[in-house]
Short mmCIF file of C-alpha atoms and ligand atoms in Angstrom, two decimals:
data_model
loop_
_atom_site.label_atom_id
_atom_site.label_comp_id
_atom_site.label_asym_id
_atom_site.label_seq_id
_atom_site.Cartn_x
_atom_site.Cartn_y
_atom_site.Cartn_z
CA UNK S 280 69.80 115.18 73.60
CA UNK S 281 72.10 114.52 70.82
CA UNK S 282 74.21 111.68 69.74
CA UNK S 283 77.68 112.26 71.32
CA UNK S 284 80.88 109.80 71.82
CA UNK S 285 84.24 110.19 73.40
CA UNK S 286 87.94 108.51 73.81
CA UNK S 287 89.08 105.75 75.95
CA UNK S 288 92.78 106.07 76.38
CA UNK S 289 95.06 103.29 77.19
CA UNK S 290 96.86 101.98 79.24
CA UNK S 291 95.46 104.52 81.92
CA UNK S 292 91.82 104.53 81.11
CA UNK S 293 91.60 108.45 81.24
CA UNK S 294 87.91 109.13 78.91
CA UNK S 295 88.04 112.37 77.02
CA UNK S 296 85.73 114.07 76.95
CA UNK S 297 83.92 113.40 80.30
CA UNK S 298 81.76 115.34 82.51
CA UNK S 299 82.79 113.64 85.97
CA UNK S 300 85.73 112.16 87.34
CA UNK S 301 85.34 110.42 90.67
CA UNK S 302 88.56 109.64 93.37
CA UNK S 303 88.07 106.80 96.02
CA UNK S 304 90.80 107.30 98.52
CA UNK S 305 91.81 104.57 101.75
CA UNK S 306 89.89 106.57 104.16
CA UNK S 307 86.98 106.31 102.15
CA UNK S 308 87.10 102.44 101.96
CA UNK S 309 86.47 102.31 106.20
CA UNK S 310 85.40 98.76 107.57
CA UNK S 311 85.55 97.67 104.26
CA UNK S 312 89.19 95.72 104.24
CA UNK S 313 89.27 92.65 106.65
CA UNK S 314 92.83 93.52 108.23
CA UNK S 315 91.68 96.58 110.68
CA UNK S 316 95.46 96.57 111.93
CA UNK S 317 97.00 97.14 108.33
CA UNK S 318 94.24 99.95 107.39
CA UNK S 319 95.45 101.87 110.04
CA UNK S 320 99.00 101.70 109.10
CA UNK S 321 98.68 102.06 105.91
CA UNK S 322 96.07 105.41 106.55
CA UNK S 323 98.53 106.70 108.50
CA UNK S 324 101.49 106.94 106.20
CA UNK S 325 99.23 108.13 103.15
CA UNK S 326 95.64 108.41 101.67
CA UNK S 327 96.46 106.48 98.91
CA UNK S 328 94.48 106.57 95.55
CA UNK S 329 92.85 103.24 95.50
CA UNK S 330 90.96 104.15 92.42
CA UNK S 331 89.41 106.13 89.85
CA UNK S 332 86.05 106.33 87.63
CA UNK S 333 85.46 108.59 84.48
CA UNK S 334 81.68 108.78 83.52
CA UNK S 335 79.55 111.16 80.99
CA UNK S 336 76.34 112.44 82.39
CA UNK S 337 72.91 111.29 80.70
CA UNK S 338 69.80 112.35 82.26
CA UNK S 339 69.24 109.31 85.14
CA UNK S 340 65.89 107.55 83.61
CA UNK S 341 65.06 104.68 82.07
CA UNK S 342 65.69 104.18 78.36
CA UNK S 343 69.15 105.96 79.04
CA UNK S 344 72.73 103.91 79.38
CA UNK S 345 75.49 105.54 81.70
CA UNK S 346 78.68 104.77 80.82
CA UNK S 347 82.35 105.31 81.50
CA UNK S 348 85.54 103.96 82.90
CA UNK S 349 87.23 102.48 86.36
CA UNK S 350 90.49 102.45 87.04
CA UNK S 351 91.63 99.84 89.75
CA UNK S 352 95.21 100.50 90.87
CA UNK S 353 97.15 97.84 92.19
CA UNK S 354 98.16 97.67 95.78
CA UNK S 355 96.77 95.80 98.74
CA UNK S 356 95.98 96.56 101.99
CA UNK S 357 97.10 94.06 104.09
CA UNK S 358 97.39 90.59 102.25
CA UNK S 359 93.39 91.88 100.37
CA UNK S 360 93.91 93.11 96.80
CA UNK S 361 92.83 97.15 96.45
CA UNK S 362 89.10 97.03 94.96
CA UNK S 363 85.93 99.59 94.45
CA UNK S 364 83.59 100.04 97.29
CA UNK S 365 80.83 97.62 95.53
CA UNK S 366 76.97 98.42 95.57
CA UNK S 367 73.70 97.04 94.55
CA UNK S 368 71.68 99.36 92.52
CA UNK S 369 69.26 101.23 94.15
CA UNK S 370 66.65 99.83 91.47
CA UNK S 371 68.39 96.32 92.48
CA UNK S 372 66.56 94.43 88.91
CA UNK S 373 68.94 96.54 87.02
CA UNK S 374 71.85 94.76 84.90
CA UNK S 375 75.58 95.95 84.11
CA UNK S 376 78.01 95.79 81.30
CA UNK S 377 82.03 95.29 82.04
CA UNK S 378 84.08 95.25 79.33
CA UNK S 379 87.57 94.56 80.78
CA UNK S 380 90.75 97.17 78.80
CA UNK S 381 93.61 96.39 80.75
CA UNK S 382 95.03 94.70 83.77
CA UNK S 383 93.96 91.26 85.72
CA UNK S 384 91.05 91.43 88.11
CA UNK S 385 87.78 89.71 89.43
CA UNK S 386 84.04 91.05 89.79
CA UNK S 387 83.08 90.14 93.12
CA UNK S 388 79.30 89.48 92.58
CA UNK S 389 76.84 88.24 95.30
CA UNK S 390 72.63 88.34 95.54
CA UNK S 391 70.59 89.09 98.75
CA UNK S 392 69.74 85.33 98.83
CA UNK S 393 73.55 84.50 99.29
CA UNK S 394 74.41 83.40 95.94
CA UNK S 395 78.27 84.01 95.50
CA UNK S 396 80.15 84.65 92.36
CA UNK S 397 84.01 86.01 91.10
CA UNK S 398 84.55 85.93 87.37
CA UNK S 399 88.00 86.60 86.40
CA UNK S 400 88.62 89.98 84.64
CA UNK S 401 91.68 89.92 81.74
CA UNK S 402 91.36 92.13 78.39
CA UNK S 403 89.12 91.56 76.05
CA UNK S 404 86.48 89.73 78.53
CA UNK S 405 83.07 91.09 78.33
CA UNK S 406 81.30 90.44 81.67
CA UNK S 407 77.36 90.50 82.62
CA UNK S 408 76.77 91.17 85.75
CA UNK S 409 72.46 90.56 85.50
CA UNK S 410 70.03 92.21 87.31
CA UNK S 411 69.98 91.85 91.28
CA UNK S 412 73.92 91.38 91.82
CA UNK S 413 76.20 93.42 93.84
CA UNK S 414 79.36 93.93 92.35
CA UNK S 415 82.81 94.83 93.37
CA UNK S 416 86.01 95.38 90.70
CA UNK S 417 89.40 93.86 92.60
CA UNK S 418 92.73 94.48 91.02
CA UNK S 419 94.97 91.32 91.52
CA UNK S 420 97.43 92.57 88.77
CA UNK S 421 100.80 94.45 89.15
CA UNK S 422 99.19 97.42 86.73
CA UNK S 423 95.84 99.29 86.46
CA UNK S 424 92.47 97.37 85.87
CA UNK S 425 90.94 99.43 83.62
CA UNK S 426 87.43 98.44 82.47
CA UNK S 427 84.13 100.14 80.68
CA UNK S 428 80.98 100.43 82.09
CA UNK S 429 77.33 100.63 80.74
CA UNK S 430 74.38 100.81 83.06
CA UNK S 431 70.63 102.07 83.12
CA UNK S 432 70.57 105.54 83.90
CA UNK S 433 67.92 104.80 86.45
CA UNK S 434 69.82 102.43 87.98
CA UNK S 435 71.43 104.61 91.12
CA UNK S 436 73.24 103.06 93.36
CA UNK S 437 73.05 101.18 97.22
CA UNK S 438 76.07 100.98 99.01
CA UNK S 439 75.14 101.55 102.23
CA UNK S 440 74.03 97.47 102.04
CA UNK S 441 77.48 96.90 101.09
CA UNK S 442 79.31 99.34 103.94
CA UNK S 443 77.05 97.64 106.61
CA UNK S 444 77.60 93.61 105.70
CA UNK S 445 80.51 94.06 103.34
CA UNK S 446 80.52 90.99 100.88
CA UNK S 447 80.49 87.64 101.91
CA UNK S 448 83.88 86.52 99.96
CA UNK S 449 87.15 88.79 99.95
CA UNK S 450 90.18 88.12 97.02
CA UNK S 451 93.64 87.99 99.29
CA UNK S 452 97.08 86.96 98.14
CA UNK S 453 98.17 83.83 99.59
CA UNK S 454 101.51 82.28 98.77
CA UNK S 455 101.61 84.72 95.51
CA UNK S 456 98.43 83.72 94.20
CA UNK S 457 94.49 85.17 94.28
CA UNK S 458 92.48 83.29 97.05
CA UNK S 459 88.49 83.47 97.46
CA UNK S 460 88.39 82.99 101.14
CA UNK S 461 84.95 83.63 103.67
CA UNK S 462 85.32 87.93 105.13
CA UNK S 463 86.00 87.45 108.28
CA UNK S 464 83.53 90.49 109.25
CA UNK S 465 80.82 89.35 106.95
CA UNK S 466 77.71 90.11 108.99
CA UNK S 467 74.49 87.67 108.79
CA UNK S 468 71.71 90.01 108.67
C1 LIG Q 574 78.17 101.86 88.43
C2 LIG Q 574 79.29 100.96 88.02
C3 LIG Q 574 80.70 101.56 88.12
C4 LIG Q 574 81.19 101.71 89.55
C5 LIG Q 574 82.68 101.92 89.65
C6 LIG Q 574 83.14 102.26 91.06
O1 LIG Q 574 76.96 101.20 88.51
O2 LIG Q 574 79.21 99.72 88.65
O3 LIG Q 574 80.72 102.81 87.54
O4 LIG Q 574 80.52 102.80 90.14
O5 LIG Q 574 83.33 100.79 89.21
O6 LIG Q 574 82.65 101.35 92.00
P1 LIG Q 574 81.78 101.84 93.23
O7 LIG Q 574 81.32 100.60 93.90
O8 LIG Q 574 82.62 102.72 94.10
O9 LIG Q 574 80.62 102.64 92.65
ZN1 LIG Q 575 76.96 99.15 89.20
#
């Protein structure tokens, strides 16, 4: 293949060109939110956008780097802060680039053994997210968190680890501020 590059625009993240542009939507984020009651309601009036991801297709093997943009918009559902599904890869020893463009967010990170980890997310912040981590992006801002992306292309991904357990620490507001507080439907197993 040949050398190729492309455009990150800001504020809004949009990557041009790109070759795929992926839409999570509430009712694809099921179980995932710890307020059941406030899913619903929320699902009901709308299937709000929760967020957005711009990549450019390189042939999924090692020695290749996908890459591309997310786009967190802000909202919560409940009193927990809109966020990405979150996944381990499917080759788990796999690392990740973030490079954080815009907004105010956390990476929710957390191993199989239990190890727990949220690293603040602002402009300019370059975050590692090493080999064997699930991650999650969380918006806590008013505006889009917009951040780039650069994985192995063999990585794939797992999220049906994720979907089943969900992650053992959620971001919710609590008297206007971010709290890391136990998920009440974390499952032990
Ligand atoms: C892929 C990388 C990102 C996420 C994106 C959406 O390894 O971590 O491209 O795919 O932030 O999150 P998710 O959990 O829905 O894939
Ligand atoms: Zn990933």
């Amino acid at each position: 293949m040949n050398p190729f590059a492309s455009n990150i625009h800001l504020p809004e993240g949009l990557l041009t060109p790109h070759h795929t542009r992926i839409t999570r939507r509430l009712s694809s984020m099921k179980g995932q939110y710890a307020d059941q009651p406030a899913f619903d309601t929320m699902l009901a009036k709308e299937d709000t956008l929760i967020y957005e991801v711009y990549e450019n297709k390189v042939p999924e093997v090692r020695g290749q780097l996908l890459h591309g943009t997310s786009i967190v918009h802000p909202g919560k559902v409940g009193d927990e802060y809109f966020m990405t599904k979150g996944h381990f890869h499917k080759v788990l020893a796999t690392a990740e680039v973030y490079y954080c463009l815009h907004g105010h967010g956390f990476m929710m990170m957390e191993t199989p053994e239990g190890e727990s980890s949220a690293m603040e997310l602002l402009p300019g912040m370059v975050l590692y997210v090493p080999p064997c981590w699930a991650h999650r992006s969380i918006n806590i801002g008013n505006d889009d968190l917009v951040t780039l992306f650069i994985y192995p292309g063999d990585a794939g991904h797992d999220y049906g680890t994720i979907e089943t357990k969900g992650f053992r620490k959620i971001i919710v507001e609590n008297d206007s501020q971010p709290a890391i507080v136990d998920n009440p439907h974390w499952l032990a197993k």
